[in-house]
Amino acid sequence: MLSSNILLSLVSLVATTTSAGKVFTGAAYTVNTLAVGNSAEGKFTLSFLVKDPEPLAPTTATCGTTWTGPAFPTQWIPCETNSVDFKLNSFKDIEDFEIQVKHSYRDPSVGKPPQDKVTTFAQAAFSAPENLTCSDSSCTLTVKGSALLPVWAAVA
């Protein structure tokens, strides 16, 4: 566990700087719709629409998953758009969870193919009543209508 935390810290530190020493300043992703629910049988569902405004590859993707029981999926899950994946960093219940999203695209300024691939990572916490409105068994985004997922790393 310690070595993976050190590796993640190192990747984050290295990934947020370019060879010229500039700090990466990617625009936040936006989640425009989100729904999470729990059935009486203990089946959870999560679906959301995420947008990355990256000028080289602006993308909107529909993402979602289902699982049964308290053990939520922790692996990367592909969204309907092949270049976008997501995972749950944490899931206490439908009123308290964190999503991480990654978007991969080509940027000719970082190298020639196949070294021109860039992946940005963004994440945000969702909780009621901060950005979720909930009933007994489901939650959606609040009236504000969207949530920002700040980009925290980029890897080329």
Tab-separated table of C-alpha atoms in Angstrom:
chain	number	residue	atom	x	y	z
A	1	MET	CA	0.000	0.000	0.000
A	2	LEU	CA	2.795	2.391	0.920
A	3	SER	CA	4.620	1.777	-2.347
A	4	SER	CA	1.458	2.413	-4.383
A	5	ASN	CA	0.874	5.689	-2.505
A	6	ILE	CA	4.460	6.756	-3.178
A	7	LEU	CA	4.082	5.799	-6.846
A	8	LEU	CA	0.820	7.751	-7.168
A	9	SER	CA	2.424	10.778	-5.520
A	10	LEU	CA	5.412	10.569	-7.845
A	11	VAL	CA	3.221	10.141	-10.941
A	12	SER	CA	1.083	13.089	-9.857
A	13	LEU	CA	4.143	15.266	-9.272
A	14	VAL	CA	5.833	14.334	-12.541
A	15	ALA	CA	2.623	14.323	-14.560
A	16	THR	CA	1.614	17.836	-13.626
A	17	THR	CA	4.727	19.375	-15.117
A	18	THR	CA	5.950	19.403	-18.692
A	19	SER	CA	9.518	19.224	-19.936
A	20	ALA	CA	9.535	23.028	-20.034
A	21	GLY	CA	8.617	23.110	-16.347
A	22	LYS	CA	5.136	24.543	-16.830
A	23	VAL	CA	2.349	23.368	-14.567
A	24	PHE	CA	-0.497	21.573	-16.333
A	25	THR	CA	-3.645	23.690	-16.204
A	26	GLY	CA	-6.384	21.590	-17.783
A	27	ALA	CA	-9.974	22.760	-17.516
A	28	ALA	CA	-12.228	20.841	-15.150
A	29	TYR	CA	-14.522	18.150	-16.504
A	30	THR	CA	-18.252	18.760	-16.010
A	31	VAL	CA	-20.865	16.233	-14.923
A	32	ASN	CA	-24.170	17.442	-16.372
A	33	THR	CA	-26.452	14.640	-15.220
A	34	LEU	CA	-25.998	12.001	-12.549
A	35	ALA	CA	-28.291	9.399	-11.019
A	36	VAL	CA	-27.464	6.835	-8.355
A	37	GLY	CA	-29.851	4.382	-6.781
A	38	ASN	CA	-30.216	1.383	-4.518
A	39	SER	CA	-32.953	-1.229	-4.916
A	40	ALA	CA	-34.571	-3.178	-2.097
A	41	GLU	CA	-32.496	-6.179	-3.233
A	42	GLY	CA	-29.241	-4.276	-2.623
A	43	LYS	CA	-28.476	-3.600	-6.296
A	44	PHE	CA	-26.762	-0.247	-6.868
A	45	THR	CA	-26.837	1.692	-10.143
A	46	LEU	CA	-24.809	4.743	-11.132
A	47	SER	CA	-25.009	6.682	-14.383
A	48	PHE	CA	-23.717	10.094	-15.391
A	49	LEU	CA	-22.865	12.284	-18.375
A	50	VAL	CA	-19.376	13.805	-18.267
A	51	LYS	CA	-17.830	16.445	-20.534
A	52	ASP	CA	-14.124	17.206	-20.969
A	53	PRO	CA	-13.681	20.581	-22.729
A	54	GLU	CA	-10.088	19.757	-23.798
A	55	PRO	CA	-9.550	21.868	-26.963
A	56	LEU	CA	-7.669	19.095	-28.824
A	57	ALA	CA	-10.321	16.464	-28.117
A	58	PRO	CA	-13.524	17.817	-26.576
A	59	THR	CA	-15.551	14.831	-25.451
A	60	THR	CA	-18.904	14.037	-23.890
A	61	ALA	CA	-19.393	10.520	-22.540
A	62	THR	CA	-22.163	8.548	-20.893
A	63	CYS	CA	-20.816	6.403	-18.065
A	64	GLY	CA	-22.418	3.910	-15.733
A	65	THR	CA	-22.266	0.671	-13.799
A	66	THR	CA	-24.291	-1.607	-11.565
A	67	TRP	CA	-23.261	-3.846	-8.669
A	68	THR	CA	-24.836	-5.817	-5.855
A	69	GLY	CA	-23.850	-5.587	-2.210
A	70	PRO	CA	-21.547	-3.313	-0.271
A	71	ALA	CA	-18.380	-4.055	-2.307
A	72	PHE	CA	-18.413	-1.350	-5.003
A	73	PRO	CA	-16.344	-1.731	-8.198
A	74	THR	CA	-12.875	-0.196	-7.878
A	75	GLN	CA	-11.461	-0.994	-11.330
A	76	TRP	CA	-11.546	1.370	-14.320
A	77	ILE	CA	-14.850	1.008	-16.191
A	78	PRO	CA	-15.094	2.057	-19.866
A	79	CYS	CA	-17.701	4.673	-20.731
A	80	GLU	CA	-19.665	4.636	-23.992
A	81	THR	CA	-16.964	6.845	-25.530
A	82	ASN	CA	-13.859	4.646	-25.876
A	83	SER	CA	-11.442	7.349	-24.757
A	84	VAL	CA	-13.128	7.867	-21.352
A	85	ASP	CA	-13.095	5.562	-18.309
A	86	PHE	CA	-14.183	6.026	-14.706
A	87	LYS	CA	-13.933	4.384	-11.318
A	88	LEU	CA	-15.303	4.880	-7.852
A	89	ASN	CA	-12.620	6.025	-5.408
A	90	SER	CA	-15.046	5.548	-2.526
A	91	PHE	CA	-18.682	4.652	-1.996
A	92	LYS	CA	-20.153	4.892	1.506
A	93	ASP	CA	-23.746	4.995	0.240
A	94	ILE	CA	-25.809	6.686	-2.475
A	95	GLU	CA	-25.475	9.985	-0.587
A	96	ASP	CA	-21.668	9.914	-0.224
A	97	PHE	CA	-19.195	8.773	-2.897
A	98	GLU	CA	-16.279	9.915	-5.064
A	99	ILE	CA	-15.848	9.451	-8.818
A	100	GLN	CA	-12.589	9.616	-10.789
A	101	VAL	CA	-12.649	9.982	-14.593
A	102	LYS	CA	-9.803	9.732	-17.111
A	103	HIS	CA	-9.760	10.875	-20.736
A	104	SER	CA	-7.082	9.780	-23.223
A	105	TYR	CA	-6.419	11.626	-26.459
A	106	ARG	CA	-3.660	12.415	-28.973
A	107	ASP	CA	-1.576	15.581	-28.682
A	108	PRO	CA	1.072	16.001	-31.402
A	109	SER	CA	2.910	18.579	-29.286
A	110	VAL	CA	4.098	15.882	-26.840
A	111	GLY	CA	5.629	13.553	-29.423
A	112	LYS	CA	5.195	11.479	-32.540
A	113	PRO	CA	2.837	8.468	-32.578
A	114	PRO	CA	2.612	6.398	-30.493
A	115	GLN	CA	4.224	8.736	-27.923
A	116	ASP	CA	1.581	11.416	-28.518
A	117	LYS	CA	-0.983	9.966	-26.095
A	118	VAL	CA	-2.079	12.159	-23.180
A	119	THR	CA	-4.350	11.061	-20.351
A	120	THR	CA	-5.901	13.549	-17.947
A	121	PHE	CA	-7.451	12.573	-14.612
A	122	ALA	CA	-10.257	14.400	-12.817
A	123	GLN	CA	-12.241	13.600	-9.694
A	124	ALA	CA	-14.906	14.938	-7.366
A	125	ALA	CA	-16.876	13.967	-4.306
A	126	PHE	CA	-20.662	13.766	-4.378
A	127	SER	CA	-22.729	14.095	-1.225
A	128	ALA	CA	-26.148	15.192	-0.042
A	129	PRO	CA	-27.106	17.951	0.367
A	130	GLU	CA	-23.963	19.622	-1.070
A	131	ASN	CA	-24.449	18.540	-4.680
A	132	LEU	CA	-27.018	15.721	-4.512
A	133	THR	CA	-30.764	15.716	-3.933
A	134	CYS	CA	-31.918	12.375	-2.537
A	135	SER	CA	-35.073	10.416	-1.843
A	136	ASP	CA	-35.224	7.099	0.008
A	137	SER	CA	-33.499	5.047	-2.666
A	138	SER	CA	-32.041	7.435	-5.268
A	139	CYS	CA	-30.066	10.643	-5.714
A	140	THR	CA	-29.567	13.089	-8.580
A	141	LEU	CA	-27.570	16.282	-9.030
A	142	THR	CA	-29.007	19.289	-7.235
A	143	VAL	CA	-30.915	22.049	-9.011
A	144	LYS	CA	-27.576	23.675	-9.943
A	145	GLY	CA	-27.536	21.104	-12.716
A	146	SER	CA	-23.825	20.321	-12.962
A	147	ALA	CA	-20.742	19.476	-10.942
A	148	LEU	CA	-17.088	20.207	-11.692
A	149	LEU	CA	-14.415	17.512	-11.585
A	150	PRO	CA	-11.072	19.319	-11.304
A	151	VAL	CA	-8.209	17.845	-13.338
A	152	TRP	CA	-5.562	16.726	-10.851
A	153	ALA	CA	-3.022	15.049	-13.164
A	154	ALA	CA	-1.963	14.585	-16.767
A	155	VAL	CA	0.304	11.840	-18.072
A	156	ALA	CA	1.939	11.888	-21.494
